[in-house]
């Protein structure tokens, strides 16, 4: 094996060289604490404010509405817990969906133990939330609607503008986990009526361990992390200056190259899907056929275990994912695939190939060739598949 093909860009991405170049001086040259008043400190402080401007610009927010965090999970926790506790007197009901990331779902479960009520909306077979069910779920006690922008497993993009409109009409806060959408979808928080938005740098070619929460001016929210006065008193802890600098550069690059990158990814994605369907039988596409993330391919191969598929791909030097990164290694099939109505045995044979800016057409073709070989080898060991072939 002399090549390595990375097709797991929804799990994390490679830090781009331009991003790394901007980060490096903040480790060992401009290493001052941003809270210190001497020049070395203010260099760090200024760098954070430049990054804040870049992040704000990318989503049409004001700079004082961007708060840096340690990533997508923290932003999700903060949005949910912060809104729940600060608005408890107003109501105790939260609406989310069944296909959210675990950072949302597990936080909701925690809040249920704390006495909050949570409605988990169903999705249709493409993974789209039902707007009628959303409207019908709203009560006088509803304080927050949290629906992800785009799903990390099947790539489906939600009707965010409609959800924002419904929330606004009812005077309910609207949070969206946009971790997968940032860098692929044009987002304007005013146009979409978004009150809170989570993002994470390592999903768009920035560093791991840094993210941000957009909080619309005037939104009532408690802090998650207490301590010093950083982030205008709302998120304590000495800032991850190199990480924040990297995030600013990465988001700027992502939106500068948005159209070009999306066009390339869609072409690769659709090439891959059509080749898989041409060459392999008993396969189904998960997620919305068109309204999906540009780099997302998620398919189920019947009569095959996702885990064996991943291991065989890994032996060929191909990195992909089955279910979600957090569930692989466990035998429970993905909650997202179950929510779109797949039976357990089919949900087990899922494969997510998430393409990124560094993938090529040649790699797509190579991976499809390998998939054809691996799927046919694994199916040769499946008595059920052999039986079905005989009947045909
Ligand atoms: C990756 C991801 C997260 C978690 O982000 P981290 O920065 O890894 O904590 C949350 N939501 C979605 C949709 C994700 O894809």
mmCIF file of C-alpha atoms and ligand atoms in Angstrom:
data_model
loop_
_atom_site.group_PDB
_atom_site.id
_atom_site.type_symbol
_atom_site.label_atom_id
_atom_site.label_comp_id
_atom_site.label_asym_id
_atom_site.label_seq_id
_atom_site.Cartn_x
_atom_site.Cartn_y
_atom_site.Cartn_z
ATOM 1 C CA UNK A 1 0.000 0.000 0.000
ATOM 2 C CA UNK A 2 1.610 3.245 -1.030
ATOM 3 C CA UNK A 3 -1.309 5.615 -0.970
ATOM 4 C CA UNK A 4 -3.680 6.869 1.664
ATOM 5 C CA UNK A 5 -7.113 8.103 0.700
ATOM 6 C CA UNK A 6 -8.996 10.181 3.232
ATOM 7 C CA UNK A 7 -12.756 10.256 2.753
ATOM 8 C CA UNK A 8 -13.902 11.024 6.274
ATOM 9 C CA UNK A 9 -14.077 14.799 6.094
ATOM 10 C CA UNK A 10 -17.277 14.923 8.169
ATOM 11 C CA UNK A 11 -15.319 13.450 11.082
ATOM 12 C CA UNK A 12 -12.518 15.976 10.786
ATOM 13 C CA UNK A 13 -10.406 17.686 8.145
ATOM 14 C CA UNK A 14 -6.762 18.351 7.465
ATOM 15 C CA UNK A 15 -5.590 21.794 8.619
ATOM 16 C CA UNK A 16 -4.818 23.796 5.484
ATOM 17 C CA UNK A 17 -1.275 25.089 5.138
ATOM 18 C CA UNK A 18 -2.362 28.759 5.026
ATOM 19 C CA UNK A 19 -4.251 28.191 8.276
ATOM 20 C CA UNK A 20 -1.285 26.556 9.993
ATOM 21 C CA UNK A 21 1.030 29.337 8.800
ATOM 22 C CA UNK A 22 -1.133 31.974 10.484
ATOM 23 C CA UNK A 23 -1.393 29.976 13.701
ATOM 24 C CA UNK A 24 2.274 29.150 14.276
ATOM 25 C CA UNK A 25 3.572 32.518 15.563
ATOM 26 C CA UNK A 26 0.934 32.454 18.304
ATOM 27 C CA UNK A 27 2.544 29.445 19.936
ATOM 28 C CA UNK A 28 6.046 30.747 20.515
ATOM 29 C CA UNK A 29 6.468 34.311 19.282
ATOM 30 C CA UNK A 30 3.242 36.147 20.063
ATOM 31 C CA UNK A 31 2.433 33.979 23.056
ATOM 32 C CA UNK A 32 1.177 36.691 25.388
ATOM 33 C CA UNK A 33 -1.985 36.288 27.415
ATOM 34 C CA UNK A 34 -4.693 38.325 25.682
ATOM 35 C CA UNK A 35 -5.808 39.671 29.073
ATOM 36 C CA UNK A 36 -2.368 41.172 29.810
ATOM 37 C CA UNK A 37 -2.068 44.884 29.146
ATOM 38 C CA UNK A 38 1.511 44.945 27.800
ATOM 39 C CA UNK A 39 2.261 44.824 24.084
ATOM 40 C CA UNK A 40 2.762 41.054 23.864
ATOM 41 C CA UNK A 41 -0.698 40.547 25.386
ATOM 42 C CA UNK A 42 -2.405 43.029 23.121
ATOM 43 C CA UNK A 43 -0.925 41.297 20.060
ATOM 44 C CA UNK A 44 -2.833 38.175 21.068
ATOM 45 C CA UNK A 45 -5.917 40.216 21.860
ATOM 46 C CA UNK A 46 -5.830 41.882 18.432
ATOM 47 C CA UNK A 47 -5.415 38.547 16.700
ATOM 48 C CA UNK A 48 -8.527 37.231 18.468
ATOM 49 C CA UNK A 49 -10.523 40.271 17.401
ATOM 50 C CA UNK A 50 -9.477 39.842 13.768
ATOM 51 C CA UNK A 51 -10.621 36.210 13.943
ATOM 52 C CA UNK A 52 -13.887 37.298 15.525
ATOM 53 C CA UNK A 53 -14.504 39.700 12.638
ATOM 54 C CA UNK A 54 -13.844 36.934 10.117
ATOM 55 C CA UNK A 55 -16.244 34.545 11.837
ATOM 56 C CA UNK A 56 -18.921 37.224 12.225
ATOM 57 C CA UNK A 57 -18.633 38.219 8.576
ATOM 58 C CA UNK A 58 -19.063 34.625 7.401
ATOM 59 C CA UNK A 59 -22.545 34.360 8.943
ATOM 60 C CA UNK A 60 -23.718 37.977 8.749
ATOM 61 C CA UNK A 61 -23.408 38.550 12.503
ATOM 62 C CA UNK A 62 -21.966 41.418 14.554
ATOM 63 C CA UNK A 63 -18.572 40.809 16.139
ATOM 64 C CA UNK A 64 -20.009 41.155 19.653
ATOM 65 C CA UNK A 65 -22.336 38.232 18.939
ATOM 66 C CA UNK A 66 -19.479 35.712 18.423
ATOM 67 C CA UNK A 67 -18.130 33.780 21.434
ATOM 68 C CA UNK A 68 -15.203 31.406 21.062
ATOM 69 C CA UNK A 69 -15.480 27.973 22.675
ATOM 70 C CA UNK A 70 -13.571 24.700 22.686
ATOM 71 C CA UNK A 71 -15.550 23.282 19.764
ATOM 72 C CA UNK A 72 -18.913 22.142 18.503
ATOM 73 C CA UNK A 73 -19.804 20.032 21.534
ATOM 74 C CA UNK A 74 -19.222 22.885 23.949
ATOM 75 C CA UNK A 75 -21.199 25.300 21.777
ATOM 76 C CA UNK A 76 -24.121 22.862 21.666
ATOM 77 C CA UNK A 77 -23.999 22.286 25.431
ATOM 78 C CA UNK A 78 -23.818 26.000 26.094
ATOM 79 C CA UNK A 79 -26.720 26.869 23.793
ATOM 80 C CA UNK A 80 -29.041 24.274 25.304
ATOM 81 C CA UNK A 81 -28.106 24.453 28.976
ATOM 82 C CA UNK A 82 -27.582 28.210 28.877
ATOM 83 C CA UNK A 83 -30.998 28.909 27.354
ATOM 84 C CA UNK A 84 -32.765 26.307 29.488
ATOM 85 C CA UNK A 85 -31.490 27.668 32.810
ATOM 86 C CA UNK A 86 -31.820 31.353 31.918
ATOM 87 C CA UNK A 87 -35.398 30.999 30.688
ATOM 88 C CA UNK A 88 -36.714 28.473 33.176
ATOM 89 C CA UNK A 89 -39.261 30.919 34.566
ATOM 90 C CA UNK A 90 -40.730 31.372 31.105
ATOM 91 C CA UNK A 91 -41.086 27.655 30.364
ATOM 92 C CA UNK A 92 -39.448 24.252 30.469
ATOM 93 C CA UNK A 93 -40.064 22.828 26.993
ATOM 94 C CA UNK A 94 -37.466 22.285 24.274
ATOM 95 C CA UNK A 95 -38.023 20.972 20.748
ATOM 96 C CA UNK A 96 -35.286 19.174 18.822
ATOM 97 C CA UNK A 97 -35.101 16.300 16.329
ATOM 98 C CA UNK A 98 -34.322 12.600 16.507
ATOM 99 C CA UNK A 99 -31.328 12.914 14.204
ATOM 100 C CA UNK A 100 -29.249 15.486 16.079
ATOM 101 C CA UNK A 101 -25.602 14.961 16.959
ATOM 102 C CA UNK A 102 -25.035 13.375 20.362
ATOM 103 C CA UNK A 103 -23.782 16.713 21.681
ATOM 104 C CA UNK A 104 -27.412 17.847 21.372
ATOM 105 C CA UNK A 105 -29.202 14.591 22.181
ATOM 106 C CA UNK A 106 -27.210 13.777 25.304
ATOM 107 C CA UNK A 107 -27.526 17.358 26.539
ATOM 108 C CA UNK A 108 -31.294 17.107 26.052
ATOM 109 C CA UNK A 109 -31.352 13.870 28.029
ATOM 110 C CA UNK A 110 -29.428 15.590 30.807
ATOM 111 C CA UNK A 111 -31.912 18.470 30.809
ATOM 112 C CA UNK A 112 -34.795 16.010 30.999
ATOM 113 C CA UNK A 113 -33.278 14.715 34.229
ATOM 114 C CA UNK A 114 -33.173 18.327 35.404
ATOM 115 C CA UNK A 115 -36.920 18.619 34.887
ATOM 116 C CA UNK A 116 -37.138 19.995 31.342
ATOM 117 C CA UNK A 117 -39.472 18.446 28.768
ATOM 118 C CA UNK A 118 -38.037 17.634 25.363
ATOM 119 C CA UNK A 119 -39.885 16.818 22.135
ATOM 120 C CA UNK A 120 -37.831 14.860 19.597
ATOM 121 C CA UNK A 121 -39.276 15.497 16.140
ATOM 122 C CA UNK A 122 -39.498 12.712 13.583
ATOM 123 C CA UNK A 123 -37.920 12.971 10.155
ATOM 124 C CA UNK A 124 -39.126 11.609 6.827
ATOM 125 C CA UNK A 125 -37.302 8.965 4.795
ATOM 126 C CA UNK A 126 -34.835 11.586 3.535
ATOM 127 C CA UNK A 127 -34.100 12.843 7.032
ATOM 128 C CA UNK A 128 -36.030 16.109 6.767
ATOM 129 C CA UNK A 129 -37.946 17.335 9.840
ATOM 130 C CA UNK A 130 -41.696 17.649 9.597
ATOM 131 C CA UNK A 131 -42.678 21.322 9.851
ATOM 132 C CA UNK A 132 -46.307 20.516 10.688
ATOM 133 C CA UNK A 133 -45.214 18.345 13.588
ATOM 134 C CA UNK A 134 -42.920 21.162 14.679
ATOM 135 C CA UNK A 135 -45.795 23.677 14.700
ATOM 136 C CA UNK A 136 -48.054 21.248 16.547
ATOM 137 C CA UNK A 137 -45.407 20.557 19.180
ATOM 138 C CA UNK A 138 -45.108 24.178 20.270
ATOM 139 C CA UNK A 139 -46.735 24.958 23.619
ATOM 140 C CA UNK A 140 -46.821 28.026 25.882
ATOM 141 C CA UNK A 141 -43.890 26.464 27.715
ATOM 142 C CA UNK A 142 -41.617 26.134 24.660
ATOM 143 C CA UNK A 143 -38.468 28.196 25.145
ATOM 144 C CA UNK A 144 -36.144 26.758 22.521
ATOM 145 C CA UNK A 145 -36.149 24.999 19.156
ATOM 146 C CA UNK A 146 -32.820 23.352 18.283
ATOM 147 C CA UNK A 147 -32.556 21.775 14.842
ATOM 148 C CA UNK A 148 -29.283 20.987 13.120
ATOM 149 C CA UNK A 149 -28.504 22.769 9.845
ATOM 150 C CA UNK A 150 -27.168 19.697 8.045
ATOM 151 C CA UNK A 151 -26.866 16.148 9.276
ATOM 152 C CA UNK A 152 -23.396 14.757 9.877
ATOM 153 C CA UNK A 153 -24.254 11.212 8.778
ATOM 154 C CA UNK A 154 -26.615 11.454 5.829
ATOM 155 C CA UNK A 155 -25.927 15.050 4.801
ATOM 156 C CA UNK A 156 -29.550 16.177 4.605
ATOM 157 C CA UNK A 157 -29.988 19.948 4.861
ATOM 158 C CA UNK A 158 -32.985 21.090 6.919
ATOM 159 C CA UNK A 159 -35.524 23.804 6.000
ATOM 160 C CA UNK A 160 -33.778 26.240 8.339
ATOM 161 C CA UNK A 161 -35.430 29.388 6.994
ATOM 162 C CA UNK A 162 -38.929 27.983 7.585
ATOM 163 C CA UNK A 163 -37.985 26.785 11.068
ATOM 164 C CA UNK A 164 -36.543 30.207 11.865
ATOM 165 C CA UNK A 165 -39.736 31.861 10.688
ATOM 166 C CA UNK A 166 -41.911 29.592 12.848
ATOM 167 C CA UNK A 167 -39.724 30.217 15.911
ATOM 168 C CA UNK A 168 -39.751 33.972 15.355
ATOM 169 C CA UNK A 169 -43.531 34.137 14.945
ATOM 170 C CA UNK A 170 -43.956 32.340 18.262
ATOM 171 C CA UNK A 171 -41.246 34.285 20.074
ATOM 172 C CA UNK A 172 -39.180 31.147 20.708
ATOM 173 C CA UNK A 173 -35.389 31.060 20.533
ATOM 174 C CA UNK A 174 -33.971 29.111 17.581
ATOM 175 C CA UNK A 175 -30.609 27.366 17.851
ATOM 176 C CA UNK A 176 -28.975 25.464 15.007
ATOM 177 C CA UNK A 177 -26.001 23.124 15.159
ATOM 178 C CA UNK A 178 -24.346 24.290 11.944
ATOM 179 C CA UNK A 179 -21.104 22.378 12.474
ATOM 180 C CA UNK A 180 -21.472 20.451 9.195
ATOM 181 C CA UNK A 181 -22.962 23.315 7.199
ATOM 182 C CA UNK A 182 -20.352 26.001 7.849
ATOM 183 C CA UNK A 183 -18.073 26.304 4.852
ATOM 184 C CA UNK A 184 -20.558 24.581 2.541
ATOM 185 C CA UNK A 185 -23.760 26.594 2.862
ATOM 186 C CA UNK A 186 -24.174 30.370 2.698
ATOM 187 C CA UNK A 187 -25.569 31.422 6.058
ATOM 188 C CA UNK A 188 -27.035 34.766 7.057
ATOM 189 C CA UNK A 189 -28.317 34.617 10.630
ATOM 190 C CA UNK A 190 -30.706 37.555 10.103
ATOM 191 C CA UNK A 191 -32.213 36.229 6.897
ATOM 192 C CA UNK A 192 -32.677 32.782 8.497
ATOM 193 C CA UNK A 193 -33.886 34.119 11.884
ATOM 194 C CA UNK A 194 -31.262 32.160 13.776
ATOM 195 C CA UNK A 195 -30.722 33.200 17.423
ATOM 196 C CA UNK A 196 -27.906 30.817 18.286
ATOM 197 C CA UNK A 197 -25.545 28.884 16.014
ATOM 198 C CA UNK A 198 -22.814 26.343 16.821
ATOM 199 C CA UNK A 199 -19.675 25.835 14.759
ATOM 200 C CA UNK A 200 -16.406 23.954 15.002
ATOM 201 C CA UNK A 201 -13.145 24.822 13.238
ATOM 202 C CA UNK A 202 -11.868 21.289 12.597
ATOM 203 C CA UNK A 203 -14.789 20.544 10.276
ATOM 204 C CA UNK A 204 -13.668 23.249 7.829
ATOM 205 C CA UNK A 205 -9.885 22.767 7.614
ATOM 206 C CA UNK A 206 -9.125 24.545 10.874
ATOM 207 C CA UNK A 207 -7.657 23.131 14.102
ATOM 208 C CA UNK A 208 -9.397 20.822 16.571
ATOM 209 C CA UNK A 209 -10.558 22.010 19.969
ATOM 210 C CA UNK A 210 -11.857 25.413 18.944
ATOM 211 C CA UNK A 211 -15.292 26.564 17.890
ATOM 212 C CA UNK A 212 -17.759 29.356 18.431
ATOM 213 C CA UNK A 213 -21.288 30.049 19.478
ATOM 214 C CA UNK A 214 -23.171 32.865 17.791
ATOM 215 C CA UNK A 215 -25.573 34.441 20.284
ATOM 216 C CA UNK A 216 -27.937 37.072 18.892
ATOM 217 C CA UNK A 217 -27.836 40.348 20.811
ATOM 218 C CA UNK A 218 -30.504 40.378 23.526
ATOM 219 C CA UNK A 219 -30.827 36.598 23.887
ATOM 220 C CA UNK A 220 -31.075 35.575 27.553
ATOM 221 C CA UNK A 221 -28.476 32.889 28.209
ATOM 222 C CA UNK A 222 -26.454 31.692 31.211
ATOM 223 C CA UNK A 223 -22.738 30.986 31.058
ATOM 224 C CA UNK A 224 -21.526 27.434 30.896
ATOM 225 C CA UNK A 225 -17.985 28.002 32.158
ATOM 226 C CA UNK A 226 -17.427 30.303 35.111
ATOM 227 C CA UNK A 227 -14.161 32.022 35.952
ATOM 228 C CA UNK A 228 -12.371 35.029 34.493
ATOM 229 C CA UNK A 229 -13.865 37.790 32.412
ATOM 230 C CA UNK A 230 -12.846 36.456 28.990
ATOM 231 C CA UNK A 231 -15.270 36.615 26.049
ATOM 232 C CA UNK A 232 -17.006 39.618 27.581
ATOM 233 C CA UNK A 233 -17.704 37.797 30.829
ATOM 234 C CA UNK A 234 -19.527 34.932 29.189
ATOM 235 C CA UNK A 235 -16.978 32.190 28.631
ATOM 236 C CA UNK A 236 -14.143 32.006 31.115
ATOM 237 C CA UNK A 237 -10.696 30.605 30.431
ATOM 238 C CA UNK A 238 -7.565 31.912 28.767
ATOM 239 C CA UNK A 239 -8.321 31.940 25.083
ATOM 240 C CA UNK A 240 -6.944 29.308 22.702
ATOM 241 C CA UNK A 241 -5.217 32.038 20.714
ATOM 242 C CA UNK A 242 -3.556 29.909 17.981
ATOM 243 C CA UNK A 243 -6.760 27.910 17.601
ATOM 244 C CA UNK A 244 -8.920 31.004 17.330
ATOM 245 C CA UNK A 245 -6.513 32.532 14.795
ATOM 246 C CA UNK A 246 -6.689 29.303 12.777
ATOM 247 C CA UNK A 247 -10.457 29.244 12.930
ATOM 248 C CA UNK A 248 -10.645 32.820 11.630
ATOM 249 C CA UNK A 249 -8.379 32.038 8.697
ATOM 250 C CA UNK A 250 -10.149 28.749 7.924
ATOM 251 C CA UNK A 251 -13.628 30.267 7.839
ATOM 252 C CA UNK A 252 -12.438 33.120 5.648
ATOM 253 C CA UNK A 253 -10.871 30.664 3.189
ATOM 254 C CA UNK A 254 -13.969 28.467 3.231
ATOM 255 C CA UNK A 255 -16.266 31.304 2.206
ATOM 256 C CA UNK A 256 -13.816 32.767 -0.318
ATOM 257 C CA UNK A 257 -13.725 29.407 -2.101
ATOM 258 C CA UNK A 258 -17.312 28.321 -1.392
ATOM 259 C CA UNK A 259 -18.714 28.111 -4.924
ATOM 260 C CA UNK A 260 -15.621 26.565 -6.449
ATOM 261 C CA UNK A 261 -15.244 24.015 -3.660
ATOM 262 C CA UNK A 262 -18.932 23.066 -3.642
ATOM 263 C CA UNK A 263 -19.034 22.657 -7.418
ATOM 264 C CA UNK A 264 -16.048 20.326 -7.265
ATOM 265 C CA UNK A 265 -17.440 18.326 -4.347
ATOM 266 C CA UNK A 266 -20.869 17.917 -5.925
ATOM 267 C CA UNK A 267 -19.243 16.619 -9.080
ATOM 268 C CA UNK A 268 -17.144 14.102 -7.144
ATOM 269 C CA UNK A 269 -20.087 13.116 -4.945
ATOM 270 C CA UNK A 270 -22.434 12.494 -7.838
ATOM 271 C CA UNK A 271 -19.745 10.643 -9.788
ATOM 272 C CA UNK A 272 -19.199 8.376 -6.826
ATOM 273 C CA UNK A 273 -22.907 7.738 -6.223
ATOM 274 C CA UNK A 274 -23.645 6.944 -9.846
ATOM 275 C CA UNK A 275 -20.639 4.624 -10.175
ATOM 276 C CA UNK A 276 -21.609 2.763 -7.008
ATOM 277 C CA UNK A 277 -25.164 2.310 -8.286
ATOM 278 C CA UNK A 278 -23.945 1.214 -11.725
ATOM 279 C CA UNK A 279 -21.619 -1.432 -10.386
ATOM 280 C CA UNK A 280 -23.106 -2.772 -7.148
ATOM 281 C CA UNK A 281 -26.591 -4.218 -6.608
ATOM 282 C CA UNK A 282 -28.694 -4.117 -3.446
ATOM 283 C CA UNK A 283 -27.476 -0.669 -2.508
ATOM 284 C CA UNK A 284 -29.466 2.315 -1.307
ATOM 285 C CA UNK A 285 -28.645 5.982 -0.897
ATOM 286 C CA UNK A 286 -29.348 7.480 2.516
ATOM 287 C CA UNK A 287 -30.269 11.124 2.908
ATOM 288 C CA UNK A 288 -31.915 13.547 0.530
ATOM 289 C CA UNK A 289 -30.990 12.886 -3.122
ATOM 290 C CA UNK A 290 -30.263 16.536 -3.921
ATOM 291 C CA UNK A 291 -30.734 18.670 -0.819
ATOM 292 C CA UNK A 292 -27.630 17.308 0.866
ATOM 293 C CA UNK A 293 -24.118 18.412 1.781
ATOM 294 C CA UNK A 294 -21.910 18.660 -1.322
ATOM 295 C CA UNK A 295 -19.363 16.101 -0.103
ATOM 296 C CA UNK A 296 -21.675 13.547 1.527
ATOM 297 C CA UNK A 297 -22.107 10.026 0.175
ATOM 298 C CA UNK A 298 -23.992 7.664 2.511
ATOM 299 C CA UNK A 299 -25.051 4.271 1.227
ATOM 300 C CA UNK A 300 -26.228 0.957 2.626
ATOM 301 C CA UNK A 301 -25.014 -2.274 1.080
ATOM 302 C CA UNK A 302 -27.443 -5.016 1.968
ATOM 303 C CA UNK A 303 -26.123 -8.314 3.379
ATOM 304 C CA UNK A 304 -22.964 -6.638 4.696
ATOM 305 C CA UNK A 305 -21.732 -5.383 8.060
ATOM 306 C CA UNK A 306 -20.501 -1.801 8.003
ATOM 307 C CA UNK A 307 -17.669 -2.681 10.366
ATOM 308 C CA UNK A 308 -16.221 -5.362 8.085
ATOM 309 C CA UNK A 309 -16.491 -2.968 5.177
ATOM 310 C CA UNK A 310 -14.559 -0.288 7.071
ATOM 311 C CA UNK A 311 -11.826 -2.707 8.085
ATOM 312 C CA UNK A 312 -11.422 -3.935 4.514
ATOM 313 C CA UNK A 313 -11.286 -0.358 3.237
ATOM 314 C CA UNK A 314 -8.695 0.503 5.874
ATOM 315 C CA UNK A 315 -6.528 -2.366 4.640
ATOM 316 C CA UNK A 316 -6.629 -0.724 1.212
ATOM 317 C CA UNK A 317 -5.581 2.592 2.774
ATOM 318 C CA UNK A 318 -9.021 4.178 2.595
ATOM 319 C CA UNK A 319 -10.470 6.080 5.555
ATOM 320 C CA UNK A 320 -14.269 6.227 5.723
ATOM 321 C CA UNK A 321 -16.936 5.844 8.353
ATOM 322 C CA UNK A 322 -19.905 3.707 9.229
ATOM 323 C CA UNK A 323 -22.737 5.168 11.257
ATOM 324 C CA UNK A 324 -21.109 8.101 13.030
ATOM 325 C CA UNK A 325 -17.638 8.348 14.491
ATOM 326 C CA UNK A 326 -19.091 8.243 17.977
ATOM 327 C CA UNK A 327 -21.098 5.070 17.451
ATOM 328 C CA UNK A 328 -18.643 3.056 15.387
ATOM 329 C CA UNK A 329 -17.116 0.518 17.674
ATOM 330 C CA UNK A 330 -20.506 -0.122 19.219
ATOM 331 C CA UNK A 331 -22.988 -2.576 17.782
ATOM 332 C CA UNK A 332 -25.985 -0.264 17.992
ATOM 333 C CA UNK A 333 -26.894 0.953 14.513
ATOM 334 C CA UNK A 334 -26.953 4.691 13.969
ATOM 335 C CA UNK A 335 -29.904 6.572 15.499
ATOM 336 C CA UNK A 336 -30.071 8.636 12.313
ATOM 337 C CA UNK A 337 -30.515 5.612 10.033
ATOM 338 C CA UNK A 338 -33.140 4.176 12.359
ATOM 339 C CA UNK A 339 -34.974 7.535 12.380
ATOM 340 C CA UNK A 340 -35.210 7.564 8.568
ATOM 341 C CA UNK A 341 -36.893 4.183 8.844
ATOM 342 C CA UNK A 342 -34.182 1.695 7.956
ATOM 343 C CA UNK A 343 -34.497 -1.721 9.582
ATOM 344 C CA UNK A 344 -31.659 -2.680 11.961
ATOM 345 C CA UNK A 345 -30.069 -5.215 9.621
ATOM 346 C CA UNK A 346 -29.804 -2.739 6.754
ATOM 347 C CA UNK A 347 -28.684 0.146 8.957
ATOM 348 C CA UNK A 348 -25.744 -2.062 9.962
ATOM 349 C CA UNK A 349 -24.385 -2.083 6.411
ATOM 350 C CA UNK A 350 -24.006 1.670 6.042
ATOM 351 C CA UNK A 351 -20.981 3.489 4.724
ATOM 352 C CA UNK A 352 -20.307 7.222 4.832
ATOM 353 C CA UNK A 353 -17.725 8.627 2.453
ATOM 354 C CA UNK A 354 -17.360 12.345 3.106
ATOM 355 C CA UNK A 355 -15.372 14.064 0.399
ATOM 356 C CA UNK A 356 -13.251 17.144 0.938
ATOM 357 C CA UNK A 357 -11.192 19.759 -0.871
ATOM 358 C CA UNK A 358 -8.196 17.426 -1.151
ATOM 359 C CA UNK A 359 -9.984 14.521 -2.851
ATOM 360 C CA UNK A 360 -9.642 13.889 -6.587
ATOM 361 C CA UNK A 361 -11.625 12.184 -9.325
ATOM 362 C CA UNK A 362 -8.919 9.552 -9.532
ATOM 363 C CA UNK A 363 -9.370 8.756 -5.834
ATOM 364 C CA UNK A 364 -13.133 8.457 -6.267
ATOM 365 C CA UNK A 365 -12.674 5.962 -9.098
ATOM 366 C CA UNK A 366 -10.083 3.998 -7.148
ATOM 367 C CA UNK A 367 -12.334 3.782 -4.078
ATOM 368 C CA UNK A 368 -15.282 2.592 -6.188
ATOM 369 C CA UNK A 369 -13.080 -0.130 -7.748
ATOM 370 C CA UNK A 370 -12.066 -1.264 -4.274
ATOM 371 C CA UNK A 371 -15.653 -1.156 -3.038
ATOM 372 C CA UNK A 372 -16.784 -3.399 -5.881
ATOM 373 C CA UNK A 373 -14.131 -5.950 -4.904
ATOM 374 C CA UNK A 374 -14.745 -5.750 -1.157
ATOM 375 C CA UNK A 375 -18.551 -5.842 -1.348
ATOM 376 C CA UNK A 376 -18.492 -8.860 -3.612
ATOM 377 C CA UNK A 377 -15.972 -10.646 -1.359
ATOM 378 C CA UNK A 378 -17.993 -9.955 1.798
ATOM 379 C CA UNK A 379 -21.255 -10.935 0.137
ATOM 380 C CA UNK A 380 -19.740 -14.236 -0.980
ATOM 381 C CA UNK A 381 -19.654 -15.036 2.736
ATOM 382 C CA UNK A 382 -23.329 -14.144 3.210
ATOM 383 C CA UNK A 383 -25.665 -17.154 2.903
ATOM 384 C CA UNK A 384 -28.645 -14.813 2.472
ATOM 385 C CA UNK A 385 -27.111 -13.044 -0.502
ATOM 386 C CA UNK A 386 -26.180 -16.345 -2.174
ATOM 387 C CA UNK A 387 -29.764 -17.551 -1.771
ATOM 388 C CA UNK A 388 -31.235 -14.396 -3.285
ATOM 389 C CA UNK A 389 -28.858 -14.656 -6.249
ATOM 390 C CA UNK A 390 -29.993 -18.240 -6.894
ATOM 391 C CA UNK A 391 -33.645 -17.217 -6.924
ATOM 392 C CA UNK A 392 -32.868 -14.465 -9.422
HETATM 393 C C1 LIG B 1 -18.470 17.191 14.779
HETATM 394 C C2 LIG B 1 -19.821 17.654 15.182
HETATM 395 C C3 LIG B 1 -20.075 18.166 16.454
HETATM 396 C C4 LIG B 1 -19.024 18.182 17.538
HETATM 397 O O1 LIG B 1 -18.015 19.099 17.281
HETATM 398 P P1 LIG B 1 -16.614 18.970 18.069
HETATM 399 O O2 LIG B 1 -15.869 20.199 17.683
HETATM 400 O O3 LIG B 1 -15.972 17.727 17.577
HETATM 401 O O4 LIG B 1 -16.942 18.945 19.518
HETATM 402 C C5 LIG B 1 -21.343 18.617 16.748
HETATM 403 N N1 LIG B 1 -22.328 18.571 15.820
HETATM 404 C C6 LIG B 1 -22.119 18.088 14.586
HETATM 405 C C7 LIG B 1 -23.241 18.091 13.607
HETATM 406 C C8 LIG B 1 -20.864 17.607 14.221
HETATM 407 O O5 LIG B 1 -20.675 17.122 12.997
#
